[in-house]
Short mmCIF file of C-alpha atoms in Angstrom, two decimals:
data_model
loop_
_atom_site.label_atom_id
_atom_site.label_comp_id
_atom_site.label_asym_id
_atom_site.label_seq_id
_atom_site.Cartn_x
_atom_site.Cartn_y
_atom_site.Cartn_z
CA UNK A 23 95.98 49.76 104.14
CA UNK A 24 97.32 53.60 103.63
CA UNK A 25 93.62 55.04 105.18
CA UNK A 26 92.80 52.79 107.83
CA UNK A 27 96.25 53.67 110.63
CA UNK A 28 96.56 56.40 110.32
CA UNK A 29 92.75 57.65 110.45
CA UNK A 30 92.32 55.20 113.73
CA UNK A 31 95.79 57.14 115.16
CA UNK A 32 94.28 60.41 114.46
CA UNK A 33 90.74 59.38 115.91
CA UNK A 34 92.45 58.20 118.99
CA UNK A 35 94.64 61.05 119.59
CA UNK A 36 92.03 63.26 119.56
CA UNK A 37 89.90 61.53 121.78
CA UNK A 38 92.97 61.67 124.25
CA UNK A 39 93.71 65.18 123.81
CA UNK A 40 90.08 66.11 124.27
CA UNK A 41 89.99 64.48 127.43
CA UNK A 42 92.94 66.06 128.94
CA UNK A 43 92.72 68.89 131.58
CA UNK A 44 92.00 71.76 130.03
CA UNK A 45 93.09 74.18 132.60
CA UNK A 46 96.76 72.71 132.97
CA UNK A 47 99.60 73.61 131.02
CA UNK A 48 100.36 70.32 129.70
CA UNK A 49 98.52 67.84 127.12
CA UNK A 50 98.44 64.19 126.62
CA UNK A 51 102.10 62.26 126.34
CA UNK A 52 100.44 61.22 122.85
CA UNK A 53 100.18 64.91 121.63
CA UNK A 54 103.88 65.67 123.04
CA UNK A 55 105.21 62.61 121.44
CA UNK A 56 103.84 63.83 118.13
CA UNK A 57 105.46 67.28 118.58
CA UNK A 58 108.70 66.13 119.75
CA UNK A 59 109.11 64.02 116.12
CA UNK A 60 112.01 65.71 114.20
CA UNK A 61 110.17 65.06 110.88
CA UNK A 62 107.01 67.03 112.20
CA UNK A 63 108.95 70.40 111.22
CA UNK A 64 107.87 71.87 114.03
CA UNK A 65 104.46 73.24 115.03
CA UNK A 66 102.26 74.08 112.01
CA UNK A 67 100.57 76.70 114.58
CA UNK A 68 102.76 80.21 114.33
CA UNK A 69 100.32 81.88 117.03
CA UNK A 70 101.67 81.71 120.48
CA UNK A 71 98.52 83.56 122.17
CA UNK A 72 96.44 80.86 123.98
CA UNK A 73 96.25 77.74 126.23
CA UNK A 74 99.33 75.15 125.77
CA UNK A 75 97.05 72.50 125.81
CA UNK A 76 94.42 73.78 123.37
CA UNK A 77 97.70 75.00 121.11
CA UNK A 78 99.20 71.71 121.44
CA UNK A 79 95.81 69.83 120.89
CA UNK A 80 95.72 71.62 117.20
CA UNK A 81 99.19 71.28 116.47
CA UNK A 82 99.03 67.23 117.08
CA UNK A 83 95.74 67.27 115.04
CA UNK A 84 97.11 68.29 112.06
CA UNK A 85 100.60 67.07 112.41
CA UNK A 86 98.53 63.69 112.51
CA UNK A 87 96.65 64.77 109.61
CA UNK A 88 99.76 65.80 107.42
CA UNK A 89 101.76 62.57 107.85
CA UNK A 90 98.17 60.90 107.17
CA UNK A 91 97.62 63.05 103.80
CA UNK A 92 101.56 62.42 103.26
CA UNK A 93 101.15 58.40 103.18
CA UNK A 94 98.02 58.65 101.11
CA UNK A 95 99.83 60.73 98.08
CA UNK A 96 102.59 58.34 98.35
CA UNK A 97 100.83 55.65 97.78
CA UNK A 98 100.77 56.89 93.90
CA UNK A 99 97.06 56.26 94.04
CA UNK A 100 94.45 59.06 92.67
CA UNK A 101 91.54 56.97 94.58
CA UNK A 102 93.26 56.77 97.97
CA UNK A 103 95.08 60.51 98.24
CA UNK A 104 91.40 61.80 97.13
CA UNK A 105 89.94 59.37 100.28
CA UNK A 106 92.32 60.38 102.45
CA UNK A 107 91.65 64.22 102.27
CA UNK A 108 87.96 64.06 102.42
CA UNK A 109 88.90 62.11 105.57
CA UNK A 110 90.48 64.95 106.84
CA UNK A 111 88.01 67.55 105.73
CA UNK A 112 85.15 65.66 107.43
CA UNK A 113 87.25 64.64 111.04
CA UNK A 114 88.15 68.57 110.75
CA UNK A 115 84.53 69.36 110.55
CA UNK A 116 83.91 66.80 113.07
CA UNK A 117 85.78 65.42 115.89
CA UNK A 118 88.39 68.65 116.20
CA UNK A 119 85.35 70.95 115.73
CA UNK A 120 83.21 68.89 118.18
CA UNK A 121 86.10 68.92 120.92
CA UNK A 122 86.40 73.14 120.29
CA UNK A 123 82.94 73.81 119.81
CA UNK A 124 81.75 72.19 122.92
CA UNK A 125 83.05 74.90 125.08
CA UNK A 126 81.10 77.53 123.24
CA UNK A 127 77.73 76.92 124.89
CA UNK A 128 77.06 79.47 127.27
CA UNK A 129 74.64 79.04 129.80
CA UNK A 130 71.93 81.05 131.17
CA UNK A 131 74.07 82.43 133.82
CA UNK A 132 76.00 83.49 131.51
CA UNK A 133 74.04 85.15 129.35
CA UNK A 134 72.48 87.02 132.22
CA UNK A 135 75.77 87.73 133.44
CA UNK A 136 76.04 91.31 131.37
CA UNK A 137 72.18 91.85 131.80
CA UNK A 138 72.70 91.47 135.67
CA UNK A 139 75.43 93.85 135.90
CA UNK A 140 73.53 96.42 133.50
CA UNK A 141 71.41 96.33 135.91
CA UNK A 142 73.13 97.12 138.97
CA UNK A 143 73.89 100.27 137.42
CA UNK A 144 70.82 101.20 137.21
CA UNK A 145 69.84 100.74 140.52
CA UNK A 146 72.69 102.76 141.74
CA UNK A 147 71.94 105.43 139.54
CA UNK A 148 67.92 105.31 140.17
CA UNK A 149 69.10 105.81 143.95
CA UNK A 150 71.26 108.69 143.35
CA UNK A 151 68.38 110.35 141.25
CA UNK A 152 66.04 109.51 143.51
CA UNK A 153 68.39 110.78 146.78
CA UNK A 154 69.71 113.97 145.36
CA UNK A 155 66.28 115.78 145.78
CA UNK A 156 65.33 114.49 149.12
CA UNK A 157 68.13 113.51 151.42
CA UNK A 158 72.15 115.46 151.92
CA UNK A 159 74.90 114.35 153.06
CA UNK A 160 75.46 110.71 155.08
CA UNK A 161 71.84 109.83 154.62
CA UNK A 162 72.26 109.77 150.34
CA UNK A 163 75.46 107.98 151.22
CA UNK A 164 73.68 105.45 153.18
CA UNK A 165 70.69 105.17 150.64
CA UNK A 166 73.60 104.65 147.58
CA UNK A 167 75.42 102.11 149.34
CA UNK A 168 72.07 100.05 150.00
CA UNK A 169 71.59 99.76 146.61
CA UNK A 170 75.27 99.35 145.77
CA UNK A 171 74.96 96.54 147.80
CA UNK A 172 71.84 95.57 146.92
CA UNK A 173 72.31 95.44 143.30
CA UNK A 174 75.77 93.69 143.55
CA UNK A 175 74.17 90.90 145.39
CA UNK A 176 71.40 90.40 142.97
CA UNK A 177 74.37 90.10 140.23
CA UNK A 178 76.85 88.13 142.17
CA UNK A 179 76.12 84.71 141.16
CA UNK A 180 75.06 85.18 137.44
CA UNK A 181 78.36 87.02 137.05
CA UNK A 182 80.39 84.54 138.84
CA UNK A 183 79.54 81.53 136.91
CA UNK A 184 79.69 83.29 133.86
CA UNK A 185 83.57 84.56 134.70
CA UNK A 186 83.89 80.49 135.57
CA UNK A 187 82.81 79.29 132.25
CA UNK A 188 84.32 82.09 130.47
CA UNK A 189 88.29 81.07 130.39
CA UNK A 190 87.34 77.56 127.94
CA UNK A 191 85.03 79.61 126.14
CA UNK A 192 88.04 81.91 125.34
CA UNK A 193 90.66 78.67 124.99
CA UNK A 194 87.57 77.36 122.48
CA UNK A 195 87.97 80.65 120.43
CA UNK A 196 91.31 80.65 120.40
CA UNK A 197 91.45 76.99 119.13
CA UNK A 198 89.24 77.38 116.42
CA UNK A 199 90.96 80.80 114.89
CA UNK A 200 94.30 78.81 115.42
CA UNK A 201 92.95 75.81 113.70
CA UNK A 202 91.53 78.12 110.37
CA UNK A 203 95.16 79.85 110.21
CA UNK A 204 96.47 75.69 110.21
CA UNK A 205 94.31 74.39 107.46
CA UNK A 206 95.39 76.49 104.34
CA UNK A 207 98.70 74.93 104.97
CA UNK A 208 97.45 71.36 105.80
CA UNK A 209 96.05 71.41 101.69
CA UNK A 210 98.66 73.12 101.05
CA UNK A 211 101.40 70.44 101.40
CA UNK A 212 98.67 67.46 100.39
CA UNK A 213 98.59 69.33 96.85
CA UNK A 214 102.35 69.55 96.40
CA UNK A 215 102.16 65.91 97.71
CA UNK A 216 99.78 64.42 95.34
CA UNK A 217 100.96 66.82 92.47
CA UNK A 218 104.58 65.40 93.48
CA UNK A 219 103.97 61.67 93.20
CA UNK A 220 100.55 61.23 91.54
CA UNK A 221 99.96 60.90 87.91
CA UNK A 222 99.07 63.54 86.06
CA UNK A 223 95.43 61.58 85.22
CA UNK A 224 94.72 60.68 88.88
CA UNK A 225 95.48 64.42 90.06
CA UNK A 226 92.61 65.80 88.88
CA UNK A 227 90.13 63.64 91.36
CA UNK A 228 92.38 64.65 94.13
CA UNK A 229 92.26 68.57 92.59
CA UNK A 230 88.43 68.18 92.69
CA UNK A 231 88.60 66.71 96.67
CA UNK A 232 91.06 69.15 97.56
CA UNK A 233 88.78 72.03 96.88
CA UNK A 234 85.85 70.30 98.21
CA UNK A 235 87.42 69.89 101.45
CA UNK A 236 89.01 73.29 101.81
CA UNK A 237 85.11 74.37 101.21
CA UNK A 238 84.05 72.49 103.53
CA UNK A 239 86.06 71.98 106.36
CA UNK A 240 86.99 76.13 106.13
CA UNK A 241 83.33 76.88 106.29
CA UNK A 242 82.28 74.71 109.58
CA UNK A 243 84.54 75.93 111.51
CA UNK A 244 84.47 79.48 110.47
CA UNK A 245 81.32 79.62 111.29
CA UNK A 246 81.81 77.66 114.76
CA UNK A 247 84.15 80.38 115.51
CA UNK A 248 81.63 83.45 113.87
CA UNK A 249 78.74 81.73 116.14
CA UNK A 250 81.15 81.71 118.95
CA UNK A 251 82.16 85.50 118.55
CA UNK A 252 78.35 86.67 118.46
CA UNK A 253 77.86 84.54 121.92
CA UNK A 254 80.62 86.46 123.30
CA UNK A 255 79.50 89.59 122.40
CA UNK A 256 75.72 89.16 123.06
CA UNK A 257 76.83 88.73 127.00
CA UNK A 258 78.62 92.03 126.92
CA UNK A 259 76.64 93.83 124.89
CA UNK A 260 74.71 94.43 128.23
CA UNK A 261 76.80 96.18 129.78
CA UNK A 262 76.78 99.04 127.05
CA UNK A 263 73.00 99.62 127.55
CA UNK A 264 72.92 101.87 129.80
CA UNK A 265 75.55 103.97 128.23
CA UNK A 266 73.85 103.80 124.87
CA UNK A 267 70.45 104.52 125.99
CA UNK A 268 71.62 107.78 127.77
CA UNK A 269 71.00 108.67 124.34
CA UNK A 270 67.29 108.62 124.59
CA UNK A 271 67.30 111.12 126.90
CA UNK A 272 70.00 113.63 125.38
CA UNK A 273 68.50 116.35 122.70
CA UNK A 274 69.54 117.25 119.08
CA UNK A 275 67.17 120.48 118.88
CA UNK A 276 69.39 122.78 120.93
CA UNK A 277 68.09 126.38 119.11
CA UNK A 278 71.47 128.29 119.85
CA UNK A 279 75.19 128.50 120.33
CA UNK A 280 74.86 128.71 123.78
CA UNK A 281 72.84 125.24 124.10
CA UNK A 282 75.33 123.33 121.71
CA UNK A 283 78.28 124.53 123.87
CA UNK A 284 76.77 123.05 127.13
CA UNK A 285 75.51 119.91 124.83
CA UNK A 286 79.24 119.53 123.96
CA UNK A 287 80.62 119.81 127.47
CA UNK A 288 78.18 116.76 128.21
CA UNK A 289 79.02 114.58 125.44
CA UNK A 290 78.08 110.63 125.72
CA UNK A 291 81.60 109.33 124.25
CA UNK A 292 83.82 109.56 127.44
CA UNK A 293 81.07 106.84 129.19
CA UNK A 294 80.62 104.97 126.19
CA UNK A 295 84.04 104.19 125.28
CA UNK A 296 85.24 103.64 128.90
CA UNK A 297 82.54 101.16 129.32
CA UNK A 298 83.69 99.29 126.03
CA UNK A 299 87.20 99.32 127.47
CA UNK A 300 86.48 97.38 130.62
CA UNK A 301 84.38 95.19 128.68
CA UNK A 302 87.03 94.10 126.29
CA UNK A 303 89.39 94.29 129.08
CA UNK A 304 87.66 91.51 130.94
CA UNK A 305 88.45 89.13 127.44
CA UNK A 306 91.39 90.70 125.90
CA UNK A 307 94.17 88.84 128.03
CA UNK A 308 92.71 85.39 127.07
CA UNK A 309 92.05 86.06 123.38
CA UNK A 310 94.31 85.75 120.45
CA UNK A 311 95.19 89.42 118.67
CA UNK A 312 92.87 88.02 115.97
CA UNK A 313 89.73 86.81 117.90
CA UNK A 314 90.20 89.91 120.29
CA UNK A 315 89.82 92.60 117.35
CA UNK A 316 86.89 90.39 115.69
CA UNK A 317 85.10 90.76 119.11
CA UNK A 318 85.58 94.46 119.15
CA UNK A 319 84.91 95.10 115.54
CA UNK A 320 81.39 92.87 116.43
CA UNK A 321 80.98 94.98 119.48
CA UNK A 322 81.76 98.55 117.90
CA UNK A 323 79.00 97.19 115.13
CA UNK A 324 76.53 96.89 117.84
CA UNK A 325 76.77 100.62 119.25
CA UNK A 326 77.03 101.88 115.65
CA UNK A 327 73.54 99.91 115.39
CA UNK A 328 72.14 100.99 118.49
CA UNK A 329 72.55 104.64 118.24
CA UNK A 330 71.46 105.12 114.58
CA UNK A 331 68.06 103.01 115.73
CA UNK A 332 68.07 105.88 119.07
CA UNK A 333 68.35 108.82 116.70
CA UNK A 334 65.20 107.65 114.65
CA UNK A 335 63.55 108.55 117.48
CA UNK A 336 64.25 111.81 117.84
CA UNK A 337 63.83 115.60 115.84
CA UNK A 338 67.27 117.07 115.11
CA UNK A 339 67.57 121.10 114.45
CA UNK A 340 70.96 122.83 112.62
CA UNK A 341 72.80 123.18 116.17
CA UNK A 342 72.04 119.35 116.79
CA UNK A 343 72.94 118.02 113.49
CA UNK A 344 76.23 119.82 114.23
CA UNK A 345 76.87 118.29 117.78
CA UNK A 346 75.73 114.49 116.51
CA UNK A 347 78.73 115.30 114.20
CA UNK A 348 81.20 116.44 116.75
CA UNK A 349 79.47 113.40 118.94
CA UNK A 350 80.42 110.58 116.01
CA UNK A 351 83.36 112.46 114.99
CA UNK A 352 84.60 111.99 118.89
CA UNK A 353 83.35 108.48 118.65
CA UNK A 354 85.68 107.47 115.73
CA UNK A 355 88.66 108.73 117.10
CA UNK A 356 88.23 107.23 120.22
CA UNK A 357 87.32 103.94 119.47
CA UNK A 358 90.55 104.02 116.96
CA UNK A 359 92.86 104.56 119.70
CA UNK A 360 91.04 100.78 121.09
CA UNK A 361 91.74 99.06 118.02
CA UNK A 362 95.08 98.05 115.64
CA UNK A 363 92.75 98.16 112.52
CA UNK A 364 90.33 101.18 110.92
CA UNK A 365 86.99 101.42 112.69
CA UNK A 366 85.48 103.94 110.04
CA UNK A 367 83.94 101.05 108.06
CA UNK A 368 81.86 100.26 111.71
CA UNK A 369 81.03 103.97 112.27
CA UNK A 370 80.88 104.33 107.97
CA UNK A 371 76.86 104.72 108.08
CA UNK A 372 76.72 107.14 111.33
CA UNK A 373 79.63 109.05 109.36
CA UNK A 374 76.87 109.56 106.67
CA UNK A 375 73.74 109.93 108.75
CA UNK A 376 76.01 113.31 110.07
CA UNK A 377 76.40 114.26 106.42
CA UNK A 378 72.39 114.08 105.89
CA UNK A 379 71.44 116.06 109.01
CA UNK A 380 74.20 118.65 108.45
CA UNK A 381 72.26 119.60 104.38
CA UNK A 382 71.06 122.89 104.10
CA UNK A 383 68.35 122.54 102.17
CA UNK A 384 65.94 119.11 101.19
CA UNK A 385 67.04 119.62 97.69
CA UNK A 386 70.78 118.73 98.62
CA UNK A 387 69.82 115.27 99.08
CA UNK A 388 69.87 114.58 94.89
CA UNK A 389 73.70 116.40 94.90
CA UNK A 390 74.92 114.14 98.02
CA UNK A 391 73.22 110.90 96.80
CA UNK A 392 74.70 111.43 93.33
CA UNK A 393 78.11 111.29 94.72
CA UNK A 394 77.94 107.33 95.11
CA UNK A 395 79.22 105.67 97.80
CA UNK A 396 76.21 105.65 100.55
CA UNK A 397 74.95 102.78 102.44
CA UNK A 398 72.37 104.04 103.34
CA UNK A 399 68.96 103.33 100.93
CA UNK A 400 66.91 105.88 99.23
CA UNK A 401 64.19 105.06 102.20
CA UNK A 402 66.94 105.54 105.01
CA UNK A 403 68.23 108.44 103.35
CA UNK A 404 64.84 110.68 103.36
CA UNK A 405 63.95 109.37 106.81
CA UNK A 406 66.89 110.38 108.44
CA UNK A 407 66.09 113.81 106.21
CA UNK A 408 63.31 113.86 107.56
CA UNK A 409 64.20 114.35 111.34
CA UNK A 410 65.46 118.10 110.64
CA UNK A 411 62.84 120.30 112.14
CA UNK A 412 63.57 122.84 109.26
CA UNK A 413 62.93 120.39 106.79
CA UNK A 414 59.29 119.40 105.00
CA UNK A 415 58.28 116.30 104.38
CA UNK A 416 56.88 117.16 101.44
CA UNK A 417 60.40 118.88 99.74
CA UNK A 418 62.17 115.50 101.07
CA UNK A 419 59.57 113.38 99.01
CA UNK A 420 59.82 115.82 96.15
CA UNK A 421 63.98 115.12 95.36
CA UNK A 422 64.27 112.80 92.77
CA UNK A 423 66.87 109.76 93.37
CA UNK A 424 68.14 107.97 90.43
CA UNK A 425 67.80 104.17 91.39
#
């Protein structure tokens, strides 16, 4: 008789609130009503980034769930309070996560949407390559602004239903990184609860379901929100790939002071990071702080990634090993200046792919390895050795590593 209300209250409120407009600024009267009690304490949420409704949709979730956990523990019953919170763990991991998680499924369009505008870039730019050699003056113009056009159309409508879709995807995100900051406090108060009117005996039971539902309920929708994150950035990650891959055609064997000045007056950073910038600016207004550094940390990953893999595929001489310093040394401090938290742990292996390329001599390798602290593997570390046109193959193979 403790269980069955309060679960059928909770069920039914959430069915309500899930079926509300998402897109106005108001929730159900059932969620408001639960707010508006005096003995609620207020909102558990302390995050005021976010849509009302999705804000007040978690709030009356697990005020519902605390006055639910509440009655159970007052019953002075081990075998109900320890009911009553897997309850809560599994309509966490269920019904709230199903109502969140449901706006995280991107479509196609969407998807595309960063692919399609990656490639109206490179249209425009293919036509002003392909223009500069052949035509001057209003006739390039003309030629540019046909494939301006051109391309733009092609992206239109993959871009515009993705920017349609994208504002619940964002109110999704923001619920589920709103809901993880509620639910330490949620087991929080049902263990001062039970502790507070169960028996010693019967509090161990409850102990035991405690910790199995912080495990479990924490982990599903962490990881809604983690899988949610990676869609996110997977449909902007496009529109870095043409930035990124100007790396392909840039050279690291320069031969002479003069070449490393000009390679340094053409650096790849200033594109890069402005690109990233418009990307998270399309996002940043409808994230919370929290998701919106996640994203960026996910997305500064991804170009750390990208340009190591680029520089595999390419022979690096003393002048270039010194401008891929300045070029990641440039990179860090700009992509600080985008971010509240350290980025060196994202740009942490480039940092020491600089420190290989910039050795001296193939013997280093043993002194800088001994040091501790890389990330890089035994295997990573003589490959990337290995791109040095001074450097032998066989003196690289030669250095002993201890394991």
């Amino acid at each position: 008789r403790f269980r069955r209300p309060a679960l059928a209250a909770f069920a039914a409120l959430t069915a309500l609130a899930a079926l509300a407009p998402r897109d106005g600024p108001a929730s159900s009267a059932t969620a408001q009503n639960c707010l508006a009690l005096p003995s609620a304490g207020g909102a558990m949420s302390e995050d005021s980034s976010g849509d009302a409704s999705k804000s007040e949709l978690i709030d009356s979730v697990y005020y519902v769930l605390q006055r639910h956990l509440l009655r159970a523990a007052n019953s002075c019953d081990g075998a109900v309070a320890a009911a009553a919170v897997a309850q809560a763990a599994t309509l966490l991991g269920g019904l709230l996560l199903d109502a969140l998680s449901s706006q995280l499924v991107l479509s196609v369009s969407a998807k595309l949407a960063g692919a399609a505008l990656a490639s109206a870039h490179a249209m425009v730019a293919e036509a002003t390559q392909g223009t500069a050699c052949t035509m001057v003056g209003t006739a390039a113009s003309a030629c540019v602004s046909g494939a301006m056009g051109t391309a733009v159309s092609a992206a239109g409508s993959a871009i515009g239903t993705a920017a349609s879709r994208l504002p619940a995807t964002l109110r999704a995100l923001n619920g589920l990184q709103l809901s993880l900051s509620c639910a330490p406090r949620l087991w929080r108060g049902a263990e001062e609860a039970c502790a507070r009117e169960l028996p010693a005996p019967a509090m161990e039971a409850v102990a035991a379901s405690l910790e199995a539902a912080k495990v479990e309920a924490d982990a599903k929708l962490s990881a809604a929100l983690e899988e949610g994150l990676d869609q996110l950035c997977a449909s902007l990650t496009p529109r870095l790939k043409p930035r990124l891959d100007a790396l392909r055609d840039r050279s690291y064997v320069l031969g002479s002071d003069e070449a490393l000045a000009a390679a340094e007056s053409a650096s790849l950073v200033g594109p890069l990071v402005g690109e990233l910038e418009a990307a998270m600016a399309s996002v940043r207004s409808g994230l919370s702080a929290d998701n919106a550094e996640a994203l960026l940390g996910k997305l500064l990953s991804h170009c750390a990634q990208r340009i190591e893999a680029l520089l595999l595929t390419k022979r690096v001489d003393m002048f270039g090993a010194l401008q891929f310093e300045r070029d990641v040394r440039a990179l860090t401090g700009r992509l600080g200046a985008l971010s509240s938290r350290s980025v060196r742990g994202h740009t942490a292996r480039l940092t020491q792919v600089t420190a290989l390329l910039s050795l001296e001599r193939e013997a280093e390798l043993a002194e800088l390895w001994a040091d501790g602290g890389l990330r890089l593997s035994a295997a990573e570390a003589r490959a990337i050795l290995a791109l040095r046109v001074e450097f032998k193959k066989e003196a690289i193979a030669a250095v002993k590593l201890p394991s």
